[in-house]
Every structure is written in C-alpha cells, then in structure tokens.
Short mmCIF file of C-alpha atoms in Angstrom, two decimals:
data_model
loop_
_atom_site.label_atom_id
_atom_site.label_comp_id
_atom_site.label_asym_id
_atom_site.label_seq_id
_atom_site.Cartn_x
_atom_site.Cartn_y
_atom_site.Cartn_z
CA MET T 1 14.98 19.70 42.66
CA GLU T 2 16.77 16.86 40.87
CA THR T 3 17.72 17.58 37.27
CA VAL T 4 16.57 14.87 34.87
CA ASP T 5 19.19 14.46 32.15
CA LEU T 6 17.20 13.73 29.00
CA ALA T 7 20.38 14.21 26.97
CA ALA T 8 21.93 11.18 28.70
CA LEU T 9 19.04 8.92 27.68
CA GLY T 10 20.25 8.97 24.09
CA GLU T 11 18.62 7.16 21.21
CA SER T 12 16.12 5.22 23.32
CA PHE T 13 14.49 8.48 24.44
CA THR T 14 14.57 9.92 20.92
CA ARG T 15 12.86 6.78 19.58
CA ASP T 16 10.17 6.60 22.28
CA PRO T 17 9.97 9.49 24.76
CA TYR T 18 6.47 8.67 25.97
CA PRO T 19 7.36 6.28 28.86
CA VAL T 20 9.87 8.81 30.20
CA TYR T 21 7.30 11.59 30.15
CA ALA T 22 4.72 9.31 31.77
CA ARG T 23 7.06 8.49 34.66
CA LEU T 24 7.75 12.19 35.17
CA ARG T 25 4.02 12.97 35.09
CA GLU T 26 3.38 10.45 37.86
CA ARG T 27 5.78 12.46 40.06
CA GLY T 28 4.27 15.86 39.29
CA PRO T 29 3.66 18.39 36.50
CA VAL T 30 6.99 20.30 36.62
CA HIS T 31 10.56 18.98 36.33
CA ARG T 32 14.02 20.40 35.91
CA ILE T 33 15.65 18.82 32.85
CA ARG T 34 18.84 18.88 30.82
CA MET T 35 17.98 19.06 27.13
CA PRO T 36 19.63 17.16 24.27
CA GLU T 37 20.13 20.57 22.61
CA GLY T 38 23.57 21.57 23.80
CA GLY T 39 22.93 20.30 27.33
CA ALA T 40 20.87 23.42 28.11
CA GLU T 41 18.72 23.26 31.25
CA ALA T 42 15.01 24.01 31.28
CA TRP T 43 11.77 23.46 33.17
CA LEU T 44 9.51 20.82 31.60
CA VAL T 45 5.73 20.87 32.10
CA VAL T 46 3.98 17.51 31.64
CA GLY T 47 0.33 16.46 31.76
CA TYR T 48 -2.72 17.76 29.90
CA GLU T 49 -4.19 20.32 32.29
CA ALA T 50 -0.85 21.76 33.40
CA GLY T 51 0.43 21.86 29.83
CA ARG T 52 -2.67 23.50 28.44
CA ALA T 53 -2.62 26.13 31.19
CA ALA T 54 1.08 26.84 30.59
CA LEU T 55 0.47 27.31 26.86
CA ALA T 56 -2.00 30.11 27.64
CA ASP T 57 -0.14 31.68 30.59
CA PRO T 58 0.81 35.31 29.75
CA ARG T 59 3.62 35.18 32.34
CA LEU T 60 5.48 32.82 30.01
CA SER T 61 6.87 35.04 27.28
CA LYS T 62 7.68 33.95 23.73
CA ASN T 63 10.02 36.91 23.22
CA TRP T 64 13.71 36.00 23.16
CA ALA T 65 14.48 39.41 24.66
CA ASN T 66 13.12 37.99 27.91
CA ALA T 67 15.42 34.93 27.86
CA SER T 68 18.08 34.66 30.53
CA PRO T 69 21.52 35.75 29.25
CA ALA T 70 22.87 32.51 30.75
CA LEU T 71 20.83 30.37 28.34
CA PRO T 72 23.25 28.86 25.78
CA LEU T 73 20.54 28.59 23.10
CA ARG T 74 19.64 31.29 20.58
CA SER T 75 16.66 31.83 18.32
CA ALA T 76 16.79 29.91 15.05
CA SER T 77 14.68 32.48 13.24
CA SER T 78 15.89 34.83 10.53
CA GLY T 79 13.78 37.70 11.90
CA PRO T 80 10.89 38.60 14.22
CA HIS T 81 7.76 36.48 13.80
CA MET T 82 4.58 35.51 15.64
CA LEU T 83 6.09 32.60 17.56
CA GLY T 84 8.65 34.92 19.11
CA MET T 85 6.29 37.69 20.17
CA ASP T 86 3.85 38.54 22.95
CA PRO T 87 0.81 40.83 22.77
CA PRO T 88 0.38 43.48 21.53
CA ASP T 89 3.13 42.82 18.94
CA HIS T 90 1.91 39.26 18.41
CA THR T 91 -1.68 40.44 18.03
CA ARG T 92 -0.71 42.96 15.37
CA LEU T 93 1.44 40.57 13.37
CA ARG T 94 -1.05 37.71 13.50
CA ARG T 95 -3.81 40.06 12.34
CA LEU T 96 -1.77 41.19 9.34
CA VAL T 97 -0.92 37.61 8.33
CA ALA T 98 -4.39 36.16 9.00
CA ARG T 99 -5.84 38.90 6.78
CA GLU T 100 -4.03 37.32 3.81
CA PHE T 101 -3.79 33.66 4.94
CA THR T 102 -7.53 33.17 4.58
CA PRO T 103 -9.64 29.98 4.60
CA ARG T 104 -10.49 30.75 0.97
CA ARG T 105 -6.80 30.91 0.01
CA VAL T 106 -6.16 27.61 1.84
CA ALA T 107 -9.18 25.88 0.27
CA GLY T 108 -8.08 27.09 -3.14
CA LEU T 109 -4.89 25.05 -2.79
CA ALA T 110 -6.79 21.72 -2.80
CA PRO T 111 -6.58 21.06 -6.58
CA ARG T 112 -2.84 21.82 -6.58
CA ILE T 113 -2.31 19.58 -3.53
CA GLN T 114 -4.18 16.77 -5.28
CA ARG T 115 -2.17 17.14 -8.51
CA THR T 116 1.09 17.19 -6.60
CA THR T 117 0.08 14.12 -4.56
CA ASP T 118 -0.96 12.25 -7.71
CA GLY T 119 2.37 13.01 -9.36
CA LEU T 120 4.32 11.85 -6.32
CA LEU T 121 2.27 8.64 -6.12
CA ASP T 122 2.88 8.00 -9.84
CA ALA T 123 6.62 8.12 -9.16
CA MET T 124 6.31 5.97 -6.03
CA LEU T 125 4.37 3.27 -7.84
CA ALA T 126 6.96 3.27 -10.64
CA ALA T 127 9.86 2.76 -8.22
CA PRO T 128 11.83 -0.51 -8.66
CA GLY T 129 10.13 -3.22 -6.64
CA GLY T 130 7.63 -0.70 -5.35
CA ARG T 131 10.07 0.21 -2.58
CA VAL T 132 10.50 3.84 -1.53
CA ASP T 133 11.40 6.02 1.41
CA LEU T 134 8.08 7.65 2.24
CA VAL T 135 9.79 10.75 3.68
CA GLU T 136 11.74 11.38 0.47
CA ALA T 137 8.94 10.32 -1.86
CA LEU T 138 5.89 11.97 -0.28
CA SER T 139 6.12 13.41 3.23
CA PHE T 140 8.73 16.06 2.39
CA PRO T 141 8.08 16.98 -1.26
CA LEU T 142 4.32 17.43 -0.86
CA PRO T 143 4.25 20.13 1.85
CA ILE T 144 7.38 21.92 0.64
CA THR T 145 5.83 22.16 -2.85
CA VAL T 146 2.57 23.46 -1.38
CA ILE T 147 4.14 26.09 0.85
CA CYS T 148 6.44 27.26 -1.96
CA ASP T 149 3.44 27.62 -4.27
CA LEU T 150 1.57 29.50 -1.56
CA LEU T 151 4.47 31.91 -1.03
CA GLY T 152 5.34 32.15 -4.71
CA VAL T 153 8.89 30.78 -4.51
CA PRO T 154 8.92 27.82 -6.92
CA ASP T 155 12.68 28.04 -7.43
CA LEU T 156 13.50 27.20 -3.81
CA ASP T 157 16.60 25.05 -3.46
CA ARG T 158 14.65 22.42 -1.56
CA GLU T 159 17.41 20.02 -0.61
CA ALA T 160 19.58 22.79 0.77
CA PHE T 161 16.62 24.33 2.53
CA ARG T 162 15.63 20.99 4.04
CA ALA T 163 19.12 20.47 5.45
CA TRP T 164 19.18 24.00 6.91
CA SER T 165 15.71 23.59 8.40
CA ASN T 166 16.55 20.24 9.99
CA ASP T 167 19.70 21.65 11.58
CA ALA T 168 18.28 25.03 12.59
CA ILE T 169 15.43 23.54 14.61
CA GLY T 170 16.67 20.07 15.44
CA ALA T 171 20.43 19.83 15.67
CA THR T 172 21.70 19.12 19.18
CA VAL T 173 25.16 20.49 18.30
CA LEU T 174 24.79 24.25 18.69
CA ASP T 175 27.44 25.18 16.09
CA ARG T 176 25.42 23.32 13.45
CA ARG T 177 22.32 25.21 14.53
CA ARG T 178 24.04 28.58 14.22
CA ALA T 179 25.53 27.82 10.81
CA ALA T 180 22.17 26.64 9.44
CA THR T 181 20.36 29.67 10.86
CA GLU T 182 22.85 32.05 9.24
CA ALA T 183 22.60 30.29 5.87
CA MET T 184 18.80 30.38 6.00
CA ALA T 185 18.83 34.07 6.93
CA ARG T 186 20.88 34.97 3.85
CA TYR T 187 18.72 32.80 1.60
CA ILE T 188 15.41 34.17 2.88
CA GLU T 189 16.63 37.78 2.58
CA GLU T 190 17.19 37.09 -1.11
CA LEU T 191 13.75 35.48 -1.46
CA VAL T 192 11.98 38.48 0.08
CA ASP T 193 14.00 40.98 -1.97
CA GLY T 194 13.23 39.04 -5.15
CA LYS T 195 9.52 38.91 -4.38
CA ARG T 196 9.51 42.65 -3.64
CA ARG T 197 10.99 43.32 -7.11
CA ARG T 198 8.76 40.79 -8.89
CA PRO T 199 5.43 40.50 -7.05
CA GLY T 200 2.89 37.89 -8.04
CA ASP T 201 -0.51 36.53 -7.04
CA ASP T 202 0.78 34.79 -3.93
CA LEU T 203 0.83 35.10 -0.15
CA MET T 204 4.34 36.55 0.09
CA SER T 205 3.53 39.31 -2.39
CA ALA T 206 0.30 40.03 -0.54
CA LEU T 207 2.20 40.34 2.74
CA ILE T 208 4.85 42.59 1.21
CA HIS T 209 2.49 44.95 -0.58
CA GLY T 210 -0.64 44.68 1.56
CA GLU T 211 -1.80 46.86 4.43
CA ASP T 212 -4.68 46.71 6.88
CA ASP T 213 -7.50 49.23 7.23
CA SER T 214 -5.33 51.50 9.39
CA GLY T 215 -2.48 51.48 6.88
CA ASP T 216 -0.27 49.18 8.95
CA VAL T 217 2.25 47.12 6.97
CA LEU T 218 4.94 44.56 7.76
CA ALA T 219 8.44 45.98 8.12
CA HIS T 220 11.25 44.37 6.12
CA GLU T 221 12.66 42.41 9.09
CA GLU T 222 9.12 41.21 9.92
CA LEU T 223 8.67 39.99 6.34
CA VAL T 224 11.93 38.05 6.57
CA GLY T 225 10.87 36.51 9.89
CA MET T 226 7.43 35.68 8.54
CA ALA T 227 8.89 34.06 5.42
CA TRP T 228 11.11 31.95 7.69
CA LEU T 229 8.15 30.93 9.84
CA LEU T 230 5.87 30.08 6.92
CA LEU T 231 8.55 28.12 5.08
CA VAL T 232 9.80 26.17 8.10
CA ALA T 233 6.62 25.68 10.13
CA GLY T 234 4.62 25.44 6.91
CA HIS T 235 6.31 22.23 5.89
CA GLU T 236 7.82 20.69 9.04
CA THR T 237 4.52 19.93 10.77
CA THR T 238 2.96 18.31 7.71
CA VAL T 239 6.07 16.28 6.84
CA ASN T 240 5.99 14.61 10.21
CA LEU T 241 2.21 14.38 10.46
CA ILE T 242 2.25 12.28 7.29
CA SER T 243 5.26 10.16 8.28
CA ASN T 244 4.13 9.53 11.85
CA GLY T 245 0.57 8.87 10.72
CA VAL T 246 1.60 6.30 8.11
CA LEU T 247 3.84 4.59 10.66
CA ALA T 248 0.97 4.45 13.17
CA LEU T 249 -1.36 2.90 10.59
CA LEU T 250 1.18 0.35 9.37
CA THR T 251 2.05 -0.77 12.90
CA HIS T 252 -1.66 -1.11 13.77
CA PRO T 253 -3.03 -3.24 10.92
CA GLY T 254 -6.45 -3.56 12.52
CA GLN T 255 -6.85 0.21 12.51
CA LEU T 256 -5.60 0.43 8.93
CA ALA T 257 -8.14 -2.20 7.87
CA ALA T 258 -10.91 -0.34 9.69
CA LEU T 259 -10.00 2.90 7.92
CA ARG T 260 -9.93 1.19 4.53
CA ALA T 261 -13.34 -0.31 5.28
CA ASP T 262 -14.77 3.07 6.31
CA PRO T 263 -12.97 5.98 4.61
CA THR T 264 -15.40 8.41 6.25
CA ARG T 265 -13.29 7.93 9.40
CA LEU T 266 -10.34 9.69 7.76
CA ASP T 267 -10.76 13.06 9.47
CA ALA T 268 -11.12 11.36 12.87
CA ALA T 269 -8.10 9.18 12.07
CA ILE T 270 -5.97 12.26 11.33
CA GLU T 271 -6.94 13.79 14.68
CA GLU T 272 -5.93 10.54 16.39
CA MET T 273 -2.61 10.56 14.52
CA LEU T 274 -2.01 14.08 15.80
CA ARG T 275 -2.85 13.04 19.36
CA TYR T 276 -1.02 9.71 19.34
CA ASP T 277 2.28 10.77 17.78
CA GLY T 278 2.10 14.41 16.75
CA PRO T 279 4.79 16.26 14.78
CA VAL T 280 5.73 18.70 17.59
CA GLU T 281 7.11 17.15 20.78
CA THR T 282 7.52 20.45 22.64
CA PRO T 283 6.68 23.83 21.09
CA THR T 284 9.00 26.78 20.67
CA TYR T 285 10.45 28.23 23.83
CA ARG T 286 8.80 30.22 26.60
CA PHE T 287 10.58 32.36 29.20
CA THR T 288 9.51 33.39 32.68
CA THR T 289 8.88 37.10 33.21
CA GLY T 290 8.32 36.52 36.91
CA PRO T 291 7.91 33.55 39.27
CA VAL T 292 5.33 31.04 38.03
CA THR T 293 3.89 28.33 40.30
CA ILE T 294 2.61 25.18 38.58
CA GLY T 295 1.39 22.21 40.59
CA GLY T 296 3.04 23.48 43.75
CA THR T 297 6.44 24.02 42.09
CA GLU T 298 7.68 27.57 41.70
CA ILE T 299 9.62 28.28 38.52
CA PRO T 300 11.81 31.34 39.12
CA GLY T 301 11.53 34.51 37.08
CA GLY T 302 14.42 36.00 35.18
CA GLY T 303 13.98 34.38 31.78
CA GLU T 304 14.03 30.72 32.80
CA LEU T 305 13.35 28.43 29.83
CA VAL T 306 10.04 26.56 30.04
CA LEU T 307 9.04 23.70 27.73
CA VAL T 308 5.56 22.20 27.47
CA ALA T 309 5.49 18.51 26.54
CA LEU T 310 2.71 18.44 23.96
CA ALA T 311 3.57 14.79 23.38
CA ASP T 312 2.78 13.98 27.01
CA ALA T 313 -0.31 16.20 27.28
CA ASP T 314 -1.89 14.15 24.51
CA ARG T 315 -0.96 10.88 26.27
CA ASP T 316 -2.41 11.91 29.67
CA PRO T 317 -4.87 9.17 30.77
CA ARG T 318 -6.89 11.72 32.74
CA ARG T 319 -7.84 13.32 29.42
CA PHE T 320 -7.54 10.42 26.95
CA PRO T 321 -8.29 6.97 28.43
CA GLU T 322 -5.82 4.25 27.40
CA PRO T 323 -3.67 6.95 25.80
CA ASP T 324 -0.99 4.59 24.47
CA ARG T 325 -3.58 2.82 22.31
CA PHE T 326 -3.91 4.07 18.72
CA ASP T 327 -7.64 4.11 17.99
CA ILE T 328 -9.17 5.91 15.00
CA PHE T 329 -12.60 5.55 16.63
CA ARG T 330 -11.51 7.63 19.62
CA ASP T 331 -12.78 11.19 20.07
CA ALA T 332 -9.38 12.89 19.91
CA ARG T 333 -10.77 16.40 19.85
CA GLY T 334 -9.14 18.69 22.36
CA HIS T 335 -5.62 17.47 21.66
CA VAL T 336 -2.88 20.10 21.74
CA ALA T 337 -0.79 18.88 18.81
CA PHE T 338 -1.18 22.32 17.20
CA GLY T 339 -0.78 24.16 20.50
CA HIS T 340 -3.35 26.12 22.48
CA GLY T 341 -4.17 29.74 23.18
CA ILE T 342 -3.06 32.74 21.16
CA HIS T 343 -0.16 30.82 19.60
CA HIS T 344 -2.34 27.99 18.25
CA CYS T 345 -0.92 27.10 14.84
CA LEU T 346 -2.30 29.44 12.17
CA GLY T 347 -1.47 26.84 9.51
CA ALA T 348 -3.40 23.96 11.12
CA PRO T 349 -6.19 24.03 8.47
CA LEU T 350 -3.59 23.74 5.69
CA ALA T 351 -1.79 20.85 7.45
CA ARG T 352 -5.10 19.01 7.88
CA LEU T 353 -6.03 19.59 4.22
CA GLU T 354 -2.69 18.27 2.97
CA ALA T 355 -2.89 15.25 5.28
CA ARG T 356 -6.45 14.48 4.21
CA ILE T 357 -5.54 14.47 0.52
CA ALA T 358 -2.26 12.61 1.07
CA PHE T 359 -3.76 9.82 3.16
CA ARG T 360 -6.85 9.40 1.01
CA THR T 361 -4.79 9.15 -2.18
CA LEU T 362 -2.16 6.89 -0.61
CA LEU T 363 -4.76 4.44 0.70
CA ASP T 364 -6.75 4.49 -2.55
CA ARG T 365 -3.77 3.85 -4.81
CA CYS T 366 -1.61 1.63 -2.61
CA PRO T 367 -3.71 -1.30 -1.36
CA GLY T 368 -0.55 -3.25 -0.56
CA LEU T 369 1.09 -0.47 1.48
CA ALA T 370 3.42 -2.00 4.08
CA LEU T 371 6.51 -1.17 6.11
CA ASP T 372 9.81 -2.23 4.57
CA ILE T 373 11.70 -1.95 7.85
CA HIS T 374 11.23 -3.27 11.36
CA PRO T 375 9.60 -0.49 13.45
CA ALA T 376 12.41 -0.68 16.01
CA ALA T 377 14.95 0.10 13.25
CA VAL T 378 13.36 3.43 12.34
CA THR T 379 15.70 6.30 13.28
CA TRP T 380 14.18 9.48 14.67
CA ARG T 381 15.10 13.15 14.47
CA GLU T 382 17.05 14.54 17.38
CA GLY T 383 15.97 17.29 19.75
CA LEU T 384 12.82 18.11 21.66
CA LEU T 385 11.02 20.26 19.08
CA ILE T 386 10.15 18.14 16.04
CA ARG T 387 9.17 14.48 16.26
CA GLY T 388 9.46 12.37 13.15
CA PRO T 389 11.57 9.71 11.44
CA HIS T 390 14.61 10.52 9.30
CA SER T 391 13.32 8.04 6.75
CA LEU T 392 10.48 5.52 6.47
CA PRO T 393 11.05 2.67 4.00
CA VAL T 394 7.76 1.28 2.67
CA ARG T 395 6.48 -1.02 -0.06
CA VAL T 396 3.71 0.53 -2.12
CA ALA T 397 2.98 -2.38 -4.43
#
C-alpha cells in the first residue's frame, strides 16, 4: 500500500486538513501515512462508520506497552492514566475518577466559570482599540483557571505549563516533545506531593485521599498520571473549542446573526462547532494487538500505530449531509468530537459548560465582535492531535 506523506504537505495541510482526508476517504477507510510528528508511520482510519467502529474495537489497545518497539514516538504522559489503559485497568481507574468527578461537582463550577469569564471580558473590552488575541485573552485563561480551581492548584505557573503542554502533545520535533514531557513530569510530581501534604476541598485532594467501597485507592504514579491528564486534557479541548467556534461564527456571518437572533440555539451551535471543526483532529494512539481488518484492508498485529481521524468522521457526507457547511440549525448529535466507546471524554460535560458560558457572555457583551485578521492568515498548531489556532486576533468593540 502506498504511504501518504502528510508531513510533506506542510502548512497547507495543517491549516485545512479536511480536503486531504476527504480524498483519502473516497479511496477507502484505511491508509498508510507518514505523520508530521517525527515522520513516524501509522495507519489512518477515515470515515464515520469505520472511525466509530475503530474507536470501540478492543483489538486496538491504548496501552503503550503494546506499541511496537520500532515506533519512534513515546508517551507524553507523566504517569499511567485512563487514556493509556485497557480494561480492566481502565475500568478501575475511570470508576475511581468518575466517583469524584461528579455532575454535581461540575455544575457547581458554573458561578466560578461565569465570574472568570466576566473578568476576562472586562479586560478584553478595556484593551486599546478593542483589539485582542482571543486565545490569550479568553480561550486559554478561562479553561486553565477552571481546571486549576477544580484540582486545587491556583499557583500553577500557567505560561510555563502552557508551553510544556503545547510541546508535549503537539511538537513535531521529538526532542522538544521529550524535554517538555520531562519538565511536566517534575512539575506535576511536586503538585501532587504538595496536595498530599496540604489537602483541600478539591478534586485532586479527593482523588488522593478517597477510596471506593472496596477500599481501592489510586497509587502515587496513577495520581501523577491522572493530574497530567486532567490538567492537559482538561484545558486543551476547551481552549480550541472556543477558538475554533469563534472562528467558525465570524467566518459565517449569517450563522452568527441567526444565533444572536435566537440565543436558544446556543447548545445546538456548540454541537455544530464540535462537529465542524472540533478541538481533537485524531485522538491519542491505539496499537494493534493482533491483525485487524477494516474495510477490506488488514492492519498487521505487533503494535502497529492506528489513528482515527475524528475530523474526517464528522465531515463524512454519509452521516452529515453537506458536511463542509457550517449550520447551527443542523442536528449534529452523534458527532465523535469527544470520542466514542469506553474512552469517550469524561470531561465533555465540563467543556460544554465552559463553552456555553463563554459564548453566551461573549455574544452578549461584544455586539461588534469581528475578526482582526484575514482567515487565511491564521496560523494553526502543528501535529495530528490538537486542532486550533496559535492566536486569533479579534475586535471586541
């Protein structure tokens, strides 16, 4: 099978990968690719049905212990966590976390999310000329503040952490990835140790000191891995949901006007934002534990790397008619922006809550909201995992 070199496509693919995925989908659901990340090779699954099935296929392991030794990539995590585990380990860990990460705890964050959003909008509206970078002014500080409050780490060095996070999960130069991962590991070890010594009324303390009905508790290395997952995944998805969603609205003025005219469409609009240009292009890695046949193509066993193109699944015309059209009146339910199966994002309700408050407040307080850059000049984050702009200049007044 021909290897499709996505790395060679450069900035044009990073800016708009959807036409490339669509052309691949027309040829079949499985393709051999070369990734931008270090030139590693992988198997890419495109299309809605094939992608959804692959996400739930138990033959595709999330455990890095099952990765081929020849794979040049390594886990970015600081310890074991749910996205790097299979049942029964995954089942146990998710149960322990879900026991503390309750809908009530998430709902209780709404007043704090609103206060934080209001404060950020105050600063945005006071900016000279009403011109700001939305990523710096809102998309990043809102979710990182929320997740730090949730975990009880208000003293997080956010700029350093943001740089480490960006490199650990998005850098295409592998040395940068390794250096960022090591720096994050040291930092998160200190966070967990500090929270163990000084517990509070927060999720991290609950995870450290809590146990389930059978007396099961999280081991130290599991706590470090879970802190990494909650801090990174807990802000990355929402950062790019907000940025990508604002960009979609501002480049589709008719849809923006329709949403302003009928704010009750906000929840539906957020689901369409997730479908149209979601924050995760391909999810974290899967590895074959035996031969897997998809659409007539056999992917060998032995720890072959498999990627599922969430971005393409949600642009498959067999599931979403006219998929390249942004339409807040579309029924976007069933999208896979937050994954599918046992690894469906545990933090999806929190991301939706933050987005709902952010968009409602932004539209209420910024009637003149407009792009301050040509859409083609927006630069996008590298790599196949996270999709979002580096910056998004806007005018808020």
